[in-house]
Amino acid sequence: MDKGSMQSNLEFFLDTTTPFVASHFLAKSEIRNLNRLWHPKEREEIEYFTLADLWNCFDEWSAYGAGVPIRLDSGETLVQYYVPYLSAIQIFSSSSSGSILREETESAWEIRDSFSDLFSDESESEKLSRSDGCSSDEGQFEQDNHLQMNNILGYLYSQYFESSSPYGRVPLVDKISSLAERHPGLMSLRSVDLSPASWMSVAWYPIYHIPMGRTIKDLSTCFLTFHTLSSSFQDMDLEDNMEKGIRKRNEGEAIPLPPFGLASYKMQGNVWISDRTGRGQERMLSLLSAADSWLKQLGVQHHDFNYFLGMRRG
């Protein structure tokens, strides 16, 4: 039995919508300047990708859709096409220059505070007493603490959360081009410049399937995929792939950004999670839990995720 016959249609979707981004090698003179909290391992060579190359991966998908092969219970196969839309993105960089727009400042501090709580052993009462008033020494501690959090989390360079209806959205590459007019770093930044807190979510909406003429309720399912954007996670992905028996990527090959989280809407049947291993449902719930945990750690409200989750529970 070939490996493909063991996969669920959900796995086919995840494989199809994983961008493979052109790889570059960081100059050795730049390696010593990397943030060691983000890149703790000493390595002779470090690969990275540019955000511009990442968006190029979505160019054809934005124009024509990504074709996902679907195997039906009857044994028939078809291809369902999905168009990607930018659902959310947060870019945290190592530099504070031109980072936070005035209207973003408050949310940036809220995010930093939420991460600070994750690394803090203080009780709630200690936090309250500390916030009631502080001496100059305590004030210096607060300043040092925020500086430390900047080192861990980085500076919020840009963020965007889509809230309009699917019919009012433009494809991902068009939205990125629009956002880049105010935030040119969305085209020029590299994955090594980004903190581990940088991420994006892509909404995938179905447009048509081939062959046409059949009405299959479960093919109207919409998906949200979540992707990390920092080079900090590349080594972790390699280790995960080795544990799963996936061929190790050779140096210089395109860098994959597989979804670490997922949410769905209108998944009413078993077309997507039915497979011979019985692990489809487990995989779906694991990815949903990972997305939920990520958003809670960052302390952000993701409109599409909340809507998808509300529809699942409703």
Coordinates of C-alpha atoms in Angstrom, one line a residue:
M1 CA 0.0 0.0 0.0
D2 CA 1.5 3.3 -1.0
K3 CA 2.0 6.1 1.5
G4 CA -0.6 8.3 -0.2
S5 CA -3.4 5.8 0.4
M6 CA -2.7 6.1 4.1
Q7 CA -3.2 9.9 4.2
S8 CA -6.4 11.6 5.0
N9 CA -7.7 14.4 2.7
L10 CA -6.8 16.8 5.6
E11 CA -3.1 15.8 5.2
F12 CA -3.4 16.3 1.5
F13 CA -4.7 19.8 2.2
L14 CA -1.9 20.6 4.7
D15 CA 0.8 19.3 2.2
T16 CA -0.7 21.3 -0.7
T17 CA -0.9 24.6 1.2
T18 CA 2.5 24.4 2.8
P19 CA 4.7 27.1 1.2
F20 CA 8.3 26.1 0.2
V21 CA 10.4 29.2 0.3
A22 CA 13.7 29.9 -1.4
S23 CA 16.6 29.4 1.0
H24 CA 19.6 31.7 1.5
F25 CA 22.7 31.4 3.6
L26 CA 23.5 34.0 6.1
A27 CA 27.0 35.6 5.8
K28 CA 29.3 34.3 8.5
S29 CA 30.0 37.9 9.6
E30 CA 26.3 38.3 10.5
I31 CA 26.0 35.1 12.5
R32 CA 27.7 36.6 15.5
N33 CA 25.2 39.5 15.6
L34 CA 22.2 37.2 16.0
N35 CA 20.0 37.4 19.1
R36 CA 21.2 34.4 21.1
L37 CA 17.8 34.1 22.8
W38 CA 16.3 33.4 19.3
H39 CA 19.2 31.4 17.9
P40 CA 20.8 29.6 20.9
K41 CA 22.6 26.9 18.8
E42 CA 26.1 27.6 17.6
R43 CA 26.1 26.8 13.9
E44 CA 28.6 27.3 11.1
E45 CA 25.9 27.9 8.6
I46 CA 22.4 29.4 9.1
E47 CA 19.7 29.4 6.4
Y48 CA 17.0 31.9 6.1
F49 CA 14.2 33.1 3.8
T50 CA 13.0 36.6 2.9
L51 CA 9.4 37.6 3.4
A52 CA 9.3 38.7 -0.2
D53 CA 10.1 35.1 -1.3
L54 CA 7.4 33.8 1.1
W55 CA 4.8 36.0 -0.6
N56 CA 5.9 34.8 -4.0
C57 CA 4.8 31.3 -2.9
F58 CA 1.3 32.6 -2.7
D59 CA 1.3 34.4 -6.0
E60 CA -0.1 31.7 -8.2
W61 CA -2.4 30.4 -5.4
S62 CA -3.9 33.9 -5.1
A63 CA -4.6 34.1 -8.8
Y64 CA -5.8 30.6 -9.6
G65 CA -6.2 28.8 -6.2
A66 CA -4.3 25.9 -4.7
G67 CA -5.4 22.5 -6.0
V68 CA -6.0 20.0 -3.2
P69 CA -6.5 16.4 -4.3
I70 CA -9.5 14.8 -2.6
R71 CA -10.2 11.1 -2.4
L72 CA -13.9 10.3 -1.9
D73 CA -15.3 7.2 -0.1
S74 CA -16.5 6.0 -3.5
G75 CA -12.9 5.8 -4.7
E76 CA -13.3 8.8 -7.0
T77 CA -10.8 11.6 -6.9
L78 CA -11.2 15.3 -7.7
V79 CA -9.3 18.5 -7.1
Q80 CA -10.7 21.2 -4.9
Y81 CA -9.2 24.7 -5.4
Y82 CA -8.7 27.1 -2.5
V83 CA -7.8 30.8 -2.6
P84 CA -5.6 32.2 0.3
Y85 CA -6.4 35.4 2.1
L86 CA -4.4 37.0 4.9
S87 CA -6.3 36.5 8.1
A88 CA -3.7 37.8 10.6
I89 CA 0.0 38.6 10.9
Q90 CA 2.3 39.9 13.6
I91 CA 5.9 40.7 12.9
F92 CA 8.3 41.2 15.8
S93 CA 11.8 42.2 14.8
S94 CA 15.1 42.8 16.6
S95 CA 15.2 46.5 15.8
S96 CA 13.1 49.2 17.4
S97 CA 13.7 51.7 14.5
G98 CA 10.4 52.5 12.8
S99 CA 8.8 49.6 14.6
I100 CA 5.6 50.5 16.3
L101 CA 3.1 52.8 14.8
R102 CA 1.4 55.2 17.2
E103 CA -1.9 53.4 17.1
E104 CA -0.2 50.1 17.7
T105 CA 1.7 51.1 20.8
E106 CA -0.9 50.1 23.4
S107 CA -1.4 46.6 22.0
A108 CA 2.3 46.1 21.7
W109 CA 2.8 46.7 25.5
E110 CA -0.2 44.4 26.2
I111 CA 1.4 41.6 24.2
R112 CA 4.8 42.2 25.9
D113 CA 3.1 42.1 29.3
S114 CA 1.4 38.8 28.5
F115 CA 4.7 37.2 27.6
S116 CA 6.2 38.7 30.7
D117 CA 3.6 36.9 32.8
L118 CA 4.6 33.6 31.1
F119 CA 8.2 34.0 32.3
S120 CA 7.3 35.3 35.7
D121 CA 7.0 33.4 39.0
E122 CA 5.3 36.3 40.8
S123 CA 1.9 35.8 42.5
E124 CA -1.0 38.0 41.5
S125 CA -0.7 39.9 44.8
E126 CA 3.0 40.6 44.2
K127 CA 2.1 41.9 40.7
L128 CA -0.6 44.2 42.2
S129 CA 1.7 45.5 44.9
R130 CA 4.4 46.1 42.3
S131 CA 2.0 48.1 40.1
D132 CA 0.6 50.2 43.0
G133 CA 3.8 52.3 43.2
C134 CA 7.5 51.9 43.0
S135 CA 10.7 53.5 44.1
S136 CA 13.4 54.6 41.6
D137 CA 15.1 51.2 42.1
E138 CA 11.9 49.4 41.3
G139 CA 11.3 51.7 38.4
Q140 CA 14.7 50.8 37.0
F141 CA 13.8 47.1 37.5
E142 CA 10.6 47.7 35.5
Q143 CA 12.6 49.3 32.7
D144 CA 15.2 46.5 32.7
N145 CA 12.4 44.0 32.7
H146 CA 10.8 45.6 29.6
L147 CA 14.2 45.6 27.9
Q148 CA 14.6 42.0 28.7
M149 CA 11.2 41.3 27.2
N150 CA 12.2 43.2 24.1
N151 CA 15.1 40.8 23.8
I152 CA 12.8 37.8 24.1
L153 CA 9.7 39.0 22.2
G154 CA 11.3 41.6 20.0
Y155 CA 9.7 44.9 18.8
L156 CA 6.3 44.9 17.2
Y157 CA 7.0 46.0 13.7
S158 CA 3.6 45.4 12.1
Q159 CA 0.4 43.6 12.7
Y160 CA -2.9 43.1 10.9
F161 CA -6.1 41.3 11.8
E162 CA -8.7 40.9 9.1
S163 CA -12.3 41.4 10.2
S164 CA -14.3 42.0 7.0
S165 CA -16.5 39.3 5.4
P166 CA -14.9 36.9 3.0
Y167 CA -16.6 38.6 0.1
G168 CA -14.9 41.9 0.9
R169 CA -11.4 40.6 1.0
V170 CA -8.6 40.6 -1.5
P171 CA -6.2 37.7 -2.1
L172 CA -3.2 37.4 0.1
V173 CA -0.5 38.8 -2.2
D174 CA -2.7 41.9 -2.9
K175 CA -3.3 42.5 0.8
I176 CA 0.5 42.2 1.6
S177 CA 1.3 44.7 -1.2
S178 CA -1.1 47.1 0.3
L179 CA 0.3 46.7 3.9
A180 CA 3.8 47.0 2.6
E181 CA 3.2 50.6 1.5
R182 CA 3.2 51.5 5.2
H183 CA 5.5 48.7 6.4
P184 CA 8.2 48.1 3.7
G185 CA 9.8 45.6 6.0
L186 CA 7.1 43.1 5.0
M187 CA 9.1 42.8 1.7
S188 CA 12.6 43.2 3.0
L189 CA 12.8 41.5 6.4
R190 CA 14.4 38.0 6.7
S191 CA 13.4 35.1 8.9
V192 CA 16.6 35.6 10.9
D193 CA 15.5 39.1 11.7
L194 CA 12.2 37.9 13.3
S195 CA 11.5 36.8 16.8
P196 CA 9.9 33.5 17.6
A197 CA 6.7 35.4 18.3
S198 CA 6.3 36.3 14.6
W199 CA 3.5 34.4 12.9
M200 CA 0.7 34.6 10.3
S201 CA -2.6 33.0 9.7
V202 CA -4.0 32.3 6.2
A203 CA -7.7 31.8 5.5
W204 CA -8.4 29.3 2.7
Y205 CA -11.8 29.6 1.0
P206 CA -13.0 27.1 -1.7
I207 CA -13.8 28.4 -5.2
Y208 CA -14.4 25.4 -7.4
H209 CA -13.5 21.7 -7.9
I210 CA -12.6 19.6 -11.0
P211 CA -14.5 17.8 -12.3
M212 CA -17.4 20.0 -11.7
G213 CA -21.1 19.2 -11.6
R214 CA -21.2 17.4 -8.3
T215 CA -22.5 19.0 -5.1
I216 CA -20.6 17.7 -2.1
K217 CA -21.4 19.4 1.1
D218 CA -18.1 18.9 2.8
L219 CA -16.2 20.5 0.0
S220 CA -17.5 23.9 1.1
T221 CA -15.2 23.6 4.2
C222 CA -13.0 26.7 4.9
F223 CA -9.7 26.5 6.7
L224 CA -7.4 28.7 8.8
T225 CA -3.7 27.7 8.8
F226 CA -1.2 29.1 11.2
H227 CA 2.5 29.5 10.4
T228 CA 5.6 30.6 12.3
L229 CA 7.9 33.0 10.4
S230 CA 11.1 33.0 12.4
S231 CA 14.2 30.9 11.6
S232 CA 14.2 29.9 15.3
F233 CA 11.7 27.2 14.4
Q234 CA 13.6 25.7 11.5
D235 CA 15.7 23.3 13.6
M236 CA 12.6 22.2 15.5
D237 CA 10.9 21.4 12.3
L238 CA 13.9 19.3 11.2
E239 CA 13.8 17.3 14.4
D240 CA 10.1 16.8 14.2
N241 CA 10.4 15.5 10.6
M242 CA 13.1 13.1 11.6
E243 CA 10.9 11.7 14.4
K244 CA 8.0 11.3 11.9
G245 CA 10.2 9.5 9.4
I246 CA 10.1 12.4 6.9
R247 CA 13.2 12.8 4.7
K248 CA 15.5 15.4 6.1
R249 CA 15.7 18.5 4.0
N250 CA 19.1 19.1 2.4
E251 CA 20.9 22.4 2.8
G252 CA 20.0 24.8 0.1
E253 CA 16.6 23.2 -0.6
A254 CA 13.5 25.3 -0.2
I255 CA 12.4 25.9 3.4
P256 CA 8.9 24.5 4.2
L257 CA 6.6 26.4 6.5
P258 CA 4.0 23.7 7.4
P259 CA 1.0 24.8 9.5
F260 CA 1.5 24.4 13.2
G261 CA -2.2 25.2 13.9
L262 CA -5.5 24.8 12.1
A263 CA -9.1 25.7 12.4
S264 CA -12.0 24.7 10.1
Y265 CA -15.5 26.0 9.3
K266 CA -18.4 24.0 7.6
M267 CA -16.7 20.7 8.2
Q268 CA -19.9 18.6 8.4
G269 CA -18.9 15.2 7.1
N270 CA -15.9 12.9 7.2
V271 CA -14.4 13.7 3.8
W272 CA -11.5 15.5 5.3
I273 CA -10.6 13.3 8.4
S274 CA -11.5 9.8 7.2
D275 CA -8.4 7.7 6.6
R276 CA -7.3 4.2 7.1
T277 CA -5.2 5.0 10.2
G278 CA -8.0 6.6 12.1
R279 CA -5.7 9.5 13.1
G280 CA -7.4 12.2 11.1
Q281 CA -9.7 13.5 13.9
E282 CA -6.8 13.4 16.4
R283 CA -4.6 15.4 14.0
M284 CA -7.4 18.0 13.5
L285 CA -7.9 18.4 17.3
S286 CA -4.2 18.6 17.9
L287 CA -3.7 21.4 15.4
L288 CA -6.8 23.3 16.7
S289 CA -5.4 23.1 20.2
A290 CA -2.0 24.4 19.1
A291 CA -3.6 27.4 17.4
D292 CA -5.7 28.2 20.5
S293 CA -2.7 27.9 22.8
W294 CA -0.6 30.2 20.5
L295 CA -3.2 32.9 20.5
K296 CA -3.7 32.8 24.3
Q297 CA 0.1 33.0 24.9
L298 CA 0.3 36.1 22.7
G299 CA -2.8 37.5 24.3
V300 CA -4.4 38.5 21.0
Q301 CA -8.0 38.4 19.7
H302 CA -8.0 36.7 16.2
H303 CA -11.4 37.5 14.6
D304 CA -11.4 34.7 12.1
F305 CA -10.3 32.1 14.6
N306 CA -13.0 33.2 17.1
Y307 CA -15.6 33.1 14.4
F308 CA -14.6 29.6 13.2
L309 CA -14.5 28.3 16.8
G310 CA -17.9 29.8 17.5
M311 CA -19.3 28.1 14.5
R312 CA -17.9 24.8 15.6
R313 CA -19.3 25.1 19.0
G314 CA -22.6 26.5 17.8

